[in-house]
Structures are given as structure tokens and as C-alpha cells.
Tab-separated table of C-alpha atoms in Angstrom:
chain	number	residue	atom	x	y	z
H	1	UNK	CA	-10.426	14.712	-38.507
H	2	UNK	CA	-10.663	13.398	-34.991
H	3	UNK	CA	-8.900	13.806	-31.669
H	4	UNK	CA	-9.023	10.688	-29.525
H	5	UNK	CA	-8.627	11.198	-25.805
H	6	UNK	CA	-8.378	8.506	-23.152
H	7	UNK	CA	-9.014	9.687	-19.631
H	8	UNK	CA	-7.726	7.704	-16.698
H	9	UNK	CA	-10.263	8.172	-13.963
H	10	UNK	CA	-9.757	7.330	-10.315
H	11	UNK	CA	-13.310	7.095	-9.093
H	12	UNK	CA	-13.827	7.610	-5.435
H	13	UNK	CA	-16.456	6.072	-3.256
H	14	UNK	CA	-15.337	6.592	0.318
H	15	UNK	CA	-16.965	4.308	2.807
H	16	UNK	CA	-17.426	6.760	5.662
H	17	UNK	CA	-16.596	10.174	7.020
H	18	UNK	CA	-13.632	10.558	9.365
H	19	UNK	CA	-12.444	13.184	11.827
H	20	UNK	CA	-10.073	15.848	10.509
H	21	UNK	CA	-6.520	15.293	11.806
H	22	UNK	CA	-4.820	18.235	10.088
H	23	UNK	CA	-4.223	21.092	12.571
H	24	UNK	CA	-4.506	23.573	9.683
H	25	UNK	CA	-8.073	22.492	8.964
H	26	UNK	CA	-9.417	21.713	12.420
H	27	UNK	CA	-10.579	25.305	12.944
H	28	UNK	CA	-11.808	28.127	10.740
H	29	UNK	CA	-13.274	26.033	7.913
H	30	UNK	CA	-16.786	25.343	9.187
H	31	UNK	CA	-16.674	21.526	9.228
H	32	UNK	CA	-14.944	18.755	11.187
H	33	UNK	CA	-15.473	15.622	9.071
H	34	UNK	CA	-13.587	14.671	5.917
H	35	UNK	CA	-13.568	11.888	3.309
H	36	UNK	CA	-11.026	10.519	0.805
H	37	UNK	CA	-9.657	10.446	-1.890
H	38	UNK	CA	-9.375	14.189	-2.391
H	39	UNK	CA	-9.026	16.365	-5.484
H	40	UNK	CA	-5.221	16.228	-5.196
H	41	UNK	CA	-5.270	12.445	-5.621
H	42	UNK	CA	-4.534	11.426	-2.020
H	43	UNK	CA	-6.252	8.180	-1.061
H	44	UNK	CA	-5.825	8.770	2.653
H	45	UNK	CA	-5.583	11.674	5.058
H	46	UNK	CA	-1.914	11.116	5.941
H	47	UNK	CA	-0.698	11.950	2.440
H	48	UNK	CA	-3.054	14.929	2.217
H	49	UNK	CA	-1.628	16.397	5.422
H	50	UNK	CA	1.897	16.178	3.967
H	51	UNK	CA	0.766	17.793	0.707
H	52	UNK	CA	-1.009	20.625	2.503
H	53	UNK	CA	1.991	21.227	4.741
H	54	UNK	CA	4.135	21.826	1.643
H	55	UNK	CA	2.080	24.913	0.718
H	56	UNK	CA	1.084	26.173	4.161
H	57	UNK	CA	3.004	29.400	3.475
H	58	UNK	CA	-0.060	30.558	1.528
H	59	UNK	CA	-2.174	30.186	4.659
H	60	UNK	CA	0.447	31.722	6.941
H	61	UNK	CA	0.742	34.838	4.748
H	62	UNK	CA	-3.045	35.132	4.216
H	63	UNK	CA	-2.645	35.951	0.534
H	64	UNK	CA	-6.406	35.596	0.070
H	65	UNK	CA	-9.261	35.925	2.589
H	66	UNK	CA	-10.511	32.415	1.835
H	67	UNK	CA	-7.187	30.651	1.196
H	68	UNK	CA	-7.370	28.428	4.295
H	69	UNK	CA	-10.879	27.195	3.525
H	70	UNK	CA	-10.096	26.686	-0.170
H	71	UNK	CA	-6.927	24.647	0.437
H	72	UNK	CA	-8.625	22.620	3.156
H	73	UNK	CA	-11.559	21.837	0.865
H	74	UNK	CA	-9.120	20.630	-1.801
H	75	UNK	CA	-6.793	18.617	0.465
H	76	UNK	CA	-9.072	17.785	3.437
H	77	UNK	CA	-12.534	17.930	1.793
H	78	UNK	CA	-15.709	18.340	3.794
H	79	UNK	CA	-17.728	15.140	4.175
H	80	UNK	CA	-21.503	15.505	3.965
H	81	UNK	CA	-23.738	12.416	3.954
H	82	UNK	CA	-20.793	10.255	2.904
H	83	UNK	CA	-19.794	12.463	-0.041
H	84	UNK	CA	-17.209	15.254	-0.465
H	85	UNK	CA	-18.329	18.877	-0.776
H	86	UNK	CA	-16.277	20.543	-3.504
H	87	UNK	CA	-15.080	24.154	-3.374
H	88	UNK	CA	-16.787	26.464	-5.851
H	89	UNK	CA	-15.195	27.911	-8.979
H	90	UNK	CA	-15.610	31.391	-7.472
H	91	UNK	CA	-13.748	30.393	-4.303
H	92	UNK	CA	-10.922	28.925	-6.380
H	93	UNK	CA	-10.692	31.988	-8.623
H	94	UNK	CA	-10.512	34.347	-5.640
H	95	UNK	CA	-7.748	32.237	-4.079
H	96	UNK	CA	-5.852	32.117	-7.382
H	97	UNK	CA	-5.988	35.875	-7.933
H	98	UNK	CA	-4.690	36.549	-4.441
H	99	UNK	CA	-2.073	33.822	-4.122
H	100	UNK	CA	-0.649	32.580	-7.432
H	101	UNK	CA	2.053	35.289	-7.528
H	102	UNK	CA	3.137	34.442	-3.972
H	103	UNK	CA	3.248	30.782	-4.957
H	104	UNK	CA	5.482	31.634	-7.914
H	105	UNK	CA	7.809	33.644	-5.683
H	106	UNK	CA	8.179	30.543	-3.511
H	107	UNK	CA	9.344	28.577	-6.542
H	108	UNK	CA	6.075	26.666	-6.992
H	109	UNK	CA	3.372	26.796	-9.637
H	110	UNK	CA	-0.379	26.824	-9.161
H	111	UNK	CA	-0.659	23.033	-9.425
H	112	UNK	CA	-3.114	21.000	-11.464
H	113	UNK	CA	-4.968	19.957	-8.321
H	114	UNK	CA	-5.698	23.660	-7.665
H	115	UNK	CA	-6.720	24.447	-11.261
H	116	UNK	CA	-10.073	26.225	-11.138
H	117	UNK	CA	-11.283	24.397	-14.236
H	118	UNK	CA	-11.482	21.274	-12.045
H	119	UNK	CA	-14.582	22.815	-10.489
H	120	UNK	CA	-16.423	23.332	-13.771
H	121	UNK	CA	-18.690	20.314	-13.602
H	122	UNK	CA	-20.642	20.564	-16.869
H	123	UNK	CA	-18.517	18.220	-18.989
H	124	UNK	CA	-17.890	15.760	-16.184
H	125	UNK	CA	-21.581	15.661	-15.290
H	126	UNK	CA	-22.393	15.046	-18.949
H	127	UNK	CA	-19.999	12.095	-19.113
H	128	UNK	CA	-21.323	10.676	-15.877
H	129	UNK	CA	-24.903	10.932	-17.147
H	130	UNK	CA	-24.049	9.155	-20.397
H	131	UNK	CA	-22.211	6.375	-18.589
H	132	UNK	CA	-24.889	6.186	-15.874
H	133	UNK	CA	-22.200	6.532	-13.293
H	134	UNK	CA	-22.984	7.835	-9.809
H	135	UNK	CA	-19.519	8.228	-8.349
H	136	UNK	CA	-17.804	11.430	-7.491
H	137	UNK	CA	-14.368	12.154	-8.942
H	138	UNK	CA	-12.558	11.899	-12.257
H	139	UNK	CA	-8.825	12.502	-11.944
H	140	UNK	CA	-6.330	13.404	-14.626
H	141	UNK	CA	-5.669	12.858	-18.300
H	142	UNK	CA	-4.116	9.521	-19.172
H	143	UNK	CA	-3.524	9.481	-22.936
H	144	UNK	CA	-4.161	12.134	-25.602
H	145	UNK	CA	-3.655	11.506	-29.303
H	146	UNK	CA	-3.993	13.820	-32.268
H	147	UNK	CA	-5.619	11.760	-34.980
H	148	UNK	CA	-5.047	13.523	-38.300
H	149	UNK	CA	-6.908	10.915	-40.328
H	150	UNK	CA	-9.849	11.442	-42.711
H	151	UNK	CA	-11.944	8.521	-41.457
H	152	UNK	CA	-12.734	7.623	-37.875
H	153	UNK	CA	-12.614	3.909	-38.730
H	154	UNK	CA	-8.850	4.085	-39.237
H	155	UNK	CA	-8.496	6.944	-36.835
H	156	UNK	CA	-5.277	6.168	-35.057
H	157	UNK	CA	-3.262	4.359	-37.722
H	158	UNK	CA	-1.445	7.512	-38.749
H	159	UNK	CA	-1.920	9.686	-35.687
H	160	UNK	CA	0.516	12.003	-33.992
H	161	UNK	CA	0.915	10.707	-30.454
H	162	UNK	CA	0.932	13.480	-27.883
H	163	UNK	CA	1.358	11.047	-25.001
H	164	UNK	CA	2.030	7.364	-25.606
H	165	UNK	CA	-0.393	4.752	-24.360
H	166	UNK	CA	-0.016	3.749	-20.721
H	167	UNK	CA	-1.387	0.567	-19.230
H	168	UNK	CA	-4.493	1.164	-17.098
H	169	UNK	CA	-3.835	0.429	-13.449
H	170	UNK	CA	-6.016	0.471	-10.389
H	171	UNK	CA	-4.469	0.123	-6.919
H	172	UNK	CA	-7.726	0.979	-5.099
H	173	UNK	CA	-10.642	-1.160	-3.938
H	174	UNK	CA	-13.111	0.694	-6.176
H	175	UNK	CA	-13.543	-0.065	-9.883
H	176	UNK	CA	-11.663	2.517	-11.942
H	177	UNK	CA	-13.109	3.538	-15.353
H	178	UNK	CA	-10.960	4.620	-18.276
H	179	UNK	CA	-12.995	6.784	-20.646
H	180	UNK	CA	-12.406	7.115	-24.396
H	181	UNK	CA	-13.593	10.439	-25.874
H	182	UNK	CA	-13.610	11.279	-29.567
H	183	UNK	CA	-13.438	14.955	-30.589
H	184	UNK	CA	-13.716	16.368	-34.098
H	185	UNK	CA	-10.910	18.670	-35.236
H	186	UNK	CA	-11.649	21.748	-37.330
H	187	UNK	CA	-8.614	20.924	-39.456
H	188	UNK	CA	-5.196	19.348	-39.420
H	189	UNK	CA	-3.346	20.308	-36.245
H	190	UNK	CA	0.384	20.391	-35.685
H	191	UNK	CA	1.419	18.996	-32.313
H	192	UNK	CA	3.285	22.083	-31.135
H	193	UNK	CA	4.692	22.421	-27.660
H	194	UNK	CA	1.974	24.811	-26.513
H	195	UNK	CA	-0.795	22.554	-27.802
H	196	UNK	CA	0.724	19.483	-26.165
H	197	UNK	CA	0.995	21.351	-22.870
H	198	UNK	CA	-2.612	22.463	-23.202
H	199	UNK	CA	-3.850	18.934	-23.878
H	200	UNK	CA	-1.856	17.267	-21.119
H	201	UNK	CA	-2.272	19.828	-18.330
H	202	UNK	CA	-5.942	20.851	-18.588
H	203	UNK	CA	-9.196	19.107	-17.832
H	204	UNK	CA	-11.635	17.829	-20.421
H	205	UNK	CA	-13.785	20.884	-19.798
H	206	UNK	CA	-11.017	23.057	-21.255
H	207	UNK	CA	-11.422	21.357	-24.648
H	208	UNK	CA	-14.818	23.005	-25.072
H	209	UNK	CA	-13.159	26.403	-24.937
H	210	UNK	CA	-10.610	25.422	-27.596
H	211	UNK	CA	-11.626	26.431	-31.107
H	212	UNK	CA	-9.768	23.460	-32.634
H	213	UNK	CA	-12.132	20.823	-31.265
H	214	UNK	CA	-15.823	19.970	-31.472
H	215	UNK	CA	-17.498	17.398	-29.321
H	216	UNK	CA	-17.232	14.978	-27.792
H	217	UNK	CA	-18.630	13.086	-30.781
H	218	UNK	CA	-18.384	9.629	-29.236
H	219	UNK	CA	-17.686	8.064	-25.868
H	220	UNK	CA	-16.773	4.627	-24.566
H	221	UNK	CA	-15.211	3.317	-21.385
H	222	UNK	CA	-13.799	0.279	-19.657
H	223	UNK	CA	-13.723	-0.462	-15.935
H	224	UNK	CA	-10.496	-1.712	-14.393
H	225	UNK	CA	-10.611	-3.614	-11.112
H	226	UNK	CA	-7.964	-3.649	-8.414
H	227	UNK	CA	-5.317	-6.293	-8.968
H	228	UNK	CA	-2.043	-7.337	-7.303
H	229	UNK	CA	-0.007	-6.292	-10.357
H	230	UNK	CA	-1.164	-2.662	-10.131
H	231	UNK	CA	-0.574	-2.543	-6.396
H	232	UNK	CA	2.889	-4.102	-6.666
H	233	UNK	CA	3.958	-2.010	-9.675
H	234	UNK	CA	2.889	1.331	-8.197
H	235	UNK	CA	4.148	0.336	-4.758
H	236	UNK	CA	7.624	-0.495	-6.109
H	237	UNK	CA	7.780	3.028	-7.523
H	238	UNK	CA	6.650	4.591	-4.228
H	239	UNK	CA	3.534	6.019	-5.871
H	240	UNK	CA	1.014	4.381	-3.564
H	241	UNK	CA	1.148	1.678	-0.915
H	242	UNK	CA	-2.087	-0.283	-0.908
H	243	UNK	CA	-0.581	-3.702	-0.176
H	244	UNK	CA	-2.344	-3.782	3.215
H	245	UNK	CA	-5.695	-4.127	1.421
H	246	UNK	CA	-4.545	-7.367	-0.250
H	247	UNK	CA	-3.073	-8.666	2.999
H	248	UNK	CA	-6.289	-7.774	4.870
H	249	UNK	CA	-8.344	-9.766	2.384
H	250	UNK	CA	-6.018	-12.761	2.630
H	251	UNK	CA	-5.934	-12.527	6.423
H	252	UNK	CA	-9.715	-12.941	6.598
H	253	UNK	CA	-9.238	-16.509	5.345
H	254	UNK	CA	-7.062	-17.370	8.353
H	255	UNK	CA	-9.178	-18.726	11.230
H	256	UNK	CA	-6.780	-17.622	13.980
H	257	UNK	CA	-8.625	-16.734	17.186
H	258	UNK	CA	-6.316	-13.792	17.928
H	259	UNK	CA	-7.126	-12.028	14.622
H	260	UNK	CA	-10.405	-10.023	14.758
H	261	UNK	CA	-12.778	-10.915	11.921
H	262	UNK	CA	-13.262	-7.240	10.994
H	263	UNK	CA	-9.542	-6.387	10.804
H	264	UNK	CA	-8.605	-3.790	8.172
H	265	UNK	CA	-4.835	-3.312	8.036
H	266	UNK	CA	-3.304	0.042	7.139
H	267	UNK	CA	0.422	-0.716	7.384
H	268	UNK	CA	2.822	-2.963	5.471
H	269	UNK	CA	5.181	-5.332	7.291
H	270	UNK	CA	7.933	-6.237	4.824
H	271	UNK	CA	10.082	-9.118	6.101
H	272	UNK	CA	13.347	-9.880	4.291
H	273	UNK	CA	15.764	-12.737	4.990
H	274	UNK	CA	19.393	-12.835	3.818
H	275	UNK	CA	20.746	-16.154	5.154
H	276	UNK	CA	24.394	-17.062	4.612
H	277	UNK	CA	25.385	-20.433	3.171
H	278	UNK	CA	25.269	-23.419	5.494
H	279	UNK	CA	26.015	-27.149	5.367
H	280	UNK	CA	24.807	-29.794	7.812
H	281	UNK	CA	24.198	-33.512	8.147
H	282	UNK	CA	20.655	-34.796	8.514
H	283	UNK	CA	19.824	-38.502	8.706
H	284	UNK	CA	23.320	-39.315	7.370
H	285	UNK	CA	22.964	-37.061	4.312
H	286	UNK	CA	24.949	-33.862	3.793
H	287	UNK	CA	22.941	-30.795	2.774
H	288	UNK	CA	24.405	-27.572	1.410
H	289	UNK	CA	22.250	-24.429	1.402
H	290	UNK	CA	23.490	-21.544	-0.723
H	291	UNK	CA	23.429	-17.908	0.334
H	292	UNK	CA	20.292	-16.081	-0.831
H	293	UNK	CA	18.025	-13.118	-0.149
H	294	UNK	CA	14.243	-13.161	-0.272
H	295	UNK	CA	11.157	-11.465	1.126
H	296	UNK	CA	8.215	-13.455	2.406
H	297	UNK	CA	4.953	-13.190	0.482
H	298	UNK	CA	1.823	-13.665	2.598
H	299	UNK	CA	-0.402	-13.823	-0.489
H	300	UNK	CA	1.286	-16.990	-1.797
H	301	UNK	CA	1.109	-20.478	-0.324
H	302	UNK	CA	4.669	-21.687	-0.890
H	303	UNK	CA	6.659	-23.039	2.048
H	304	UNK	CA	9.968	-21.615	3.242
H	305	UNK	CA	12.888	-23.896	4.096
H	306	UNK	CA	13.617	-23.758	7.822
H	307	UNK	CA	17.379	-23.500	7.209
H	308	UNK	CA	16.771	-20.267	5.276
H	309	UNK	CA	14.896	-18.749	8.230
H	310	UNK	CA	17.008	-20.296	11.003
H	311	UNK	CA	17.707	-18.507	14.268
H	312	UNK	CA	21.002	-17.016	13.080
H	313	UNK	CA	19.305	-15.540	9.970
H	314	UNK	CA	17.556	-12.695	11.788
H	315	UNK	CA	15.259	-10.971	9.276
H	316	UNK	CA	15.097	-7.266	8.574
H	317	UNK	CA	11.625	-5.757	8.927
H	318	UNK	CA	10.564	-2.477	7.360
H	319	UNK	CA	7.283	-0.731	8.142
H	320	UNK	CA	5.334	1.630	5.903
H	321	UNK	CA	1.899	3.195	6.026
H	322	UNK	CA	-0.897	2.724	3.532
H	323	UNK	CA	-1.058	5.975	1.562
H	324	UNK	CA	-0.010	7.833	-1.554
H	325	UNK	CA	3.739	8.501	-1.754
H	326	UNK	CA	4.451	6.320	1.325
H	327	UNK	CA	8.107	7.345	1.545
H	328	UNK	CA	6.955	10.886	2.388
H	329	UNK	CA	4.759	9.706	5.263
H	330	UNK	CA	6.586	10.224	8.526
H	331	UNK	CA	6.010	8.492	11.846
H	332	UNK	CA	5.133	10.803	14.717
H	333	UNK	CA	7.573	11.105	17.600
H	334	UNK	CA	5.073	9.568	20.025
H	335	UNK	CA	4.132	6.576	17.843
H	336	UNK	CA	5.133	3.233	19.379
H	337	UNK	CA	4.635	-0.254	17.973
H	338	UNK	CA	4.937	-3.904	19.011
H	339	UNK	CA	6.152	-6.587	16.583
H	340	UNK	CA	5.689	-10.251	17.360
H	341	UNK	CA	6.225	-13.525	15.510
H	342	UNK	CA	4.038	-16.400	16.680
H	343	UNK	CA	3.239	-19.984	15.710
H	344	UNK	CA	-0.410	-20.742	16.548
H	345	UNK	CA	-0.029	-24.335	15.296
H	346	UNK	CA	2.337	-25.227	18.138
H	347	UNK	CA	-0.435	-26.084	20.607
H	348	UNK	CA	-3.494	-24.675	22.322
H	349	UNK	CA	-1.729	-21.298	22.636
H	350	UNK	CA	0.800	-19.772	20.208
H	351	UNK	CA	4.539	-20.244	20.583
H	352	UNK	CA	6.358	-16.896	20.768
H	353	UNK	CA	9.258	-16.799	18.276
H	354	UNK	CA	10.056	-13.075	18.492
H	355	UNK	CA	8.842	-10.058	20.431
H	356	UNK	CA	9.969	-6.438	20.042
H	357	UNK	CA	8.303	-3.736	22.159
H	358	UNK	CA	8.256	0.065	22.108
H	359	UNK	CA	9.352	0.430	18.471
H	360	UNK	CA	9.800	4.182	17.837
H	361	UNK	CA	9.185	5.997	14.531
H	362	UNK	CA	8.671	2.749	12.631
H	363	UNK	CA	12.271	1.568	13.166
H	364	UNK	CA	12.188	-2.038	14.407
H	365	UNK	CA	15.920	-2.051	15.192
H	366	UNK	CA	15.388	0.678	17.793
H	367	UNK	CA	12.749	-1.282	19.692
H	368	UNK	CA	13.263	-3.392	22.814
H	369	UNK	CA	13.768	-7.057	21.888
H	370	UNK	CA	12.153	-8.929	24.782
H	371	UNK	CA	12.336	-12.357	23.132
H	372	UNK	CA	15.124	-12.726	20.582
H	373	UNK	CA	14.310	-14.119	17.163
H	374	UNK	CA	14.043	-17.919	17.063
H	375	UNK	CA	13.650	-19.636	13.704
H	376	UNK	CA	10.809	-22.030	12.862
H	377	UNK	CA	11.243	-25.732	13.671
H	378	UNK	CA	7.815	-27.354	13.320
H	379	UNK	CA	7.758	-30.806	14.987
H	380	UNK	CA	5.490	-32.178	12.238
H	381	UNK	CA	3.514	-31.080	9.207
H	382	UNK	CA	3.206	-27.477	7.973
H	383	UNK	CA	2.985	-24.543	10.394
H	384	UNK	CA	2.034	-20.904	9.746
H	385	UNK	CA	4.279	-18.243	11.275
H	386	UNK	CA	2.697	-14.810	11.693
H	387	UNK	CA	4.469	-11.470	11.941
H	388	UNK	CA	1.990	-9.144	13.663
H	389	UNK	CA	2.401	-5.390	14.104
H	390	UNK	CA	0.405	-3.600	16.795
H	391	UNK	CA	0.164	0.087	17.594
H	392	UNK	CA	0.665	0.896	21.263
H	393	UNK	CA	-1.133	3.558	23.278
H	394	UNK	CA	1.760	3.847	25.749
H	395	UNK	CA	5.128	2.325	26.588
H	396	UNK	CA	5.037	-1.297	27.752
H	397	UNK	CA	7.236	-2.557	30.573
H	398	UNK	CA	9.147	-5.585	29.184
H	399	UNK	CA	8.947	-7.332	32.555
H	400	UNK	CA	5.208	-7.977	32.148
H	401	UNK	CA	5.755	-10.500	29.330
H	402	UNK	CA	6.355	-13.284	31.844
H	403	UNK	CA	2.709	-12.950	32.893
H	404	UNK	CA	1.587	-14.170	29.463
H	405	UNK	CA	3.816	-17.242	28.953
H	406	UNK	CA	4.563	-20.476	30.764
H	407	UNK	CA	7.837	-21.293	32.508
H	408	UNK	CA	9.615	-21.854	29.162
H	409	UNK	CA	9.214	-18.080	28.468
H	410	UNK	CA	7.937	-18.652	24.916
H	411	UNK	CA	5.373	-21.427	25.267
H	412	UNK	CA	1.633	-20.898	25.594
H	413	UNK	CA	1.761	-17.192	24.772
H	414	UNK	CA	-1.586	-15.671	25.762
H	415	UNK	CA	-1.637	-13.299	22.829
H	416	UNK	CA	-5.283	-12.192	23.143
H	417	UNK	CA	-4.821	-11.284	26.815
H	418	UNK	CA	-1.590	-9.435	26.061
H	419	UNK	CA	-3.246	-7.418	23.285
H	420	UNK	CA	-6.335	-6.616	25.338
H	421	UNK	CA	-4.544	-5.684	28.568
H	422	UNK	CA	-2.120	-3.369	26.771
H	423	UNK	CA	-4.761	-1.800	24.482
H	424	UNK	CA	-2.957	-2.790	21.290
H	425	UNK	CA	-4.417	-2.300	17.805
H	426	UNK	CA	-3.461	-4.621	14.939
H	427	UNK	CA	-2.092	-2.447	12.108
H	428	UNK	CA	-0.057	-4.782	9.882
H	429	UNK	CA	0.654	-8.454	9.282
H	430	UNK	CA	2.613	-10.914	7.205
H	431	UNK	CA	3.189	-14.642	7.414
H	432	UNK	CA	5.022	-17.614	5.981
H	433	UNK	CA	4.666	-21.389	5.905
H	434	UNK	CA	7.376	-23.843	6.990
H	435	UNK	CA	7.297	-27.609	7.267
H	436	UNK	CA	9.137	-30.315	9.173
H	437	UNK	CA	12.194	-30.843	6.953
H	438	UNK	CA	15.826	-32.025	6.943
H	439	UNK	CA	17.103	-29.004	8.904
H	440	UNK	CA	14.567	-29.587	11.691
H	441	UNK	CA	15.651	-33.235	11.890
H	442	UNK	CA	19.273	-32.050	12.044
H	443	UNK	CA	18.392	-29.796	14.996
H	444	UNK	CA	16.582	-32.614	16.792
H	445	UNK	CA	19.556	-34.989	16.528
H	446	UNK	CA	22.624	-32.732	16.676
H	447	UNK	CA	21.398	-30.009	19.033
H	448	UNK	CA	18.603	-31.618	21.053
H	449	UNK	CA	20.277	-35.048	21.324
H	450	UNK	CA	17.159	-36.917	20.264
H	451	UNK	CA	17.449	-40.494	19.059
H	452	UNK	CA	18.496	-40.431	15.401
H	453	UNK	CA	16.760	-43.687	14.566
H	454	UNK	CA	13.471	-42.375	15.879
H	455	UNK	CA	13.829	-38.927	14.273
H	456	UNK	CA	14.851	-40.306	10.860
H	457	UNK	CA	12.465	-43.233	10.729
H	458	UNK	CA	10.754	-43.381	7.350
H	459	UNK	CA	13.159	-40.999	5.594
H	460	UNK	CA	14.274	-42.015	2.111
H	461	UNK	CA	17.623	-43.875	2.140
H	462	UNK	CA	17.800	-44.171	5.930
H	463	UNK	CA	19.587	-46.020	7.482
H	464	UNK	CA	21.412	-47.292	4.370
H	465	UNK	CA	22.901	-43.847	3.766
H	466	UNK	CA	24.729	-44.078	7.090
H	467	UNK	CA	27.039	-46.859	5.857
H	468	UNK	CA	27.749	-45.568	2.349
H	469	UNK	CA	29.593	-42.538	1.033
H	470	UNK	CA	26.989	-40.406	-0.703
H	471	UNK	CA	27.038	-37.076	-2.500
H	472	UNK	CA	25.757	-33.940	-0.843
H	473	UNK	CA	22.358	-32.407	-1.580
H	474	UNK	CA	22.524	-28.746	-2.629
H	475	UNK	CA	19.542	-26.490	-1.982
H	476	UNK	CA	19.208	-23.109	-3.703
């Protein structure tokens, strides 16, 4: 009889050490550099700080002499030569004995991330040796199945599923292995509640202490790479926001002079339009645009109709940080941001379509709108419209914007000078494509009083459509 176990493993290879930002761990722990992900599953330091704050009562009440160092090493791990230094089993056990009752009295349990068996490395080291893997962490159990079958070849045809199969996903930049382990059972096992809890809440190392299992008898694995589906799926469920990594990669293919070649974004800029219905005449044809709602997708290459992003259809913009459980990540009171929308295809210098300064706590609506939103109207061809989010180091006086534009107040925006002089750091970006279309021609004729014959020259049906009664064109 066999027990088949599939382990989902988030493998961590952090690129570099970083300074500790958590006040709880900046003193009294013997180190000042950290690296992520951590043992609690946080990809970045922001999420770890929130997680540590939730159990800081243990530190405040000093339930164990080493509780501060232990919790810091779990949540804000020491970085040594580009690798995390794990707390010892002895340190964990001492912290558990002194603090688990206090944790229970606070209505919390000694969580899986604090389980001392996580620091028993024998089984994990064995797996890593067999798979010739040199990375550092294996997180969590993905799928366990009790296979009460006499032959391994048909092992899971008639199994008892403890946890149903879940699709492997990887929202990180590092390949993520999923390991299949086969254990031999000493006999038929009934999937009782206590056994299920044991299998789903403990590490693989705990199986060696269980008299029901022998092994592992066999091992296999598959590596899963990062993909947009995983990032989108987990992001929509507020598990992890790693969309900025995809946007960063796509941004590197944009040869804009104002975007540094080494830019790594760590915030999402989600732009949503909800334009109302509109009808207009363009080159003697009537167009009807229906009401709709959509978010722009910088990864795609589709164009957006200018009527859908017109000046009266001011978009809503939401900001979020790149981290685990992004909804729990708060903006500091002193954080200020600048949001701008520019068209670099308008000439030698970008045209400024929108500028909001001094955005507090990530709320764009509370910022100072220095240049109101103006919808795209490319004079010819296809233009790219960038939404750029910068972090400020201090408040910016709105009156200085005139120093970076020409007399038209939006033309020739000296974006690089503005960013440099105000010490701005690019944190997030999005963009969309729009082309010269029927709505732009409508604006040229009806609002800018340009010559209709010249504007509409070459358009299908013009000028014949001006003397006949035609049907309207409806656009979704």
C-alpha cells in the first residue's frame, strides 16, 4: 500500500540582501540585513512587517527570553552571503514552551510558519540532494492522497483523497518545483479527522515519525515557471500581487527616453474606464458608442477607441503594492506620489494629458490635479499613452509645473527634468494604445473647426455619405 504526497514548493532565491525596515527587528537581534521570501511565505518585507505586527504581543510580554530574535528570524530572516540564516530547532522549542499558552490566550494558535518541525532539515536536505537542487526553501503541503491500492502501478485509481488536486501555480520569478513523494503504508489506513489534520498541517519530516508510513520509496518532481495566469489568478484573490514584475518586463521593450533601462516596478497602477454612451457625426456618418467598463492591459497590444477614453470619461486609478496579501499592506502617512499621463509620440517632448501631485496614502482622488485629464486624440497613426506613478521625497509646489512645459501648458513636457529636479522614483506604470479614428476626426471638425474636406479626405464613403441618408454605426 502506498501514500502519494505532492508537495508544492515555493523555492526562494533572493537576489540581494536588504536593510531591515521593521522597528521590532532593527535592534536586539544581532543583524541588520534581511532577505526574502521568509519562512512565513512573505515574498517581500512589507507583508512580513504586517504579519509580525499581528503577533507583537509575544515580544511585548517577553514570554520567552529569545522570542524577539526567534520571531525576527522567521519573519525578517538574517541575510548572510545572499542566503537566509534559519533559526535553530532549539531556539524554536524554547520560544514555543514559553509562549504558546500566551498565544492561545490571545485567541491565536502556534501557526504552521512557527512549527519547530520546519527547522528539522534532514528530510528536506535529502530531497534536495536527490533532485540536485541548491535553493533554500520548501513551503507547504499541496496535495496528500491515501492510496489504499495493492499495486503502485494503479496506485491512485481507488485512493481516498485527503486533499483534492490543486493546479500548480507560480507567481514568482523563480522556477517553482512540485515534488511527488511515494510512501509505503504499513496497512490499510482510514482517513480519520486526526490523520487528515496530521497530513495536511505537518511537514514532510513529520511523516518519518509516523508509524503508518515508510519511505519515501520514490520521488519525482516538475518545475513550474512564472506565468501571467498564476499572477492574475492569485492577484484576483488578493493572495499575492506580482503584476509589477510582468509590467516591468514589458516596459523594458519600450524605448522611451524617460524610462530608465534598469527600472524594476514594485507597485500596480490599475486604470479603469467607465464611459457613458455617446453618439456623434464624423465625416457625415453617425456613430453610436454604447456604455461600457474596462481596464487597460499594458501587456496586450490592442488599441483603445478614443471615444471610450475621451476627456469626459475620467478614469479611476487604484494603486497597490507588490507583496503577499496586498490588501493588508497600508500606505504610510508620509508617503506621497505623483501620477502623470503622457504621450511621447506627440513630438520631440511628451504631451502632458494628466498630472496629479502629492497623492496621499495611495488615494489618487485626494491628490492635487494640476493638469486635468484630457483624452487621447492622436493626429495620425497609433500613439502610446503612459500612466506613470512616481514616489515623492517631499511635497511639490504645483506652481513649478509651468517651468517644464511650453506656453500651451501641456506641450513639450520636460519629463526627465521634472523627475530629476524633484527626486522622483518610478514605482508603477501602465499604458494603452490609441489611433487616429472617427472620434478624433469628429473633434477636429466639430470642436476645432478644421476643414471637413481636408480632415475626411480618403475616408470610406466620403463625401458621398454627406448627400445620402445612411444608417448609424454602432460600436460596442
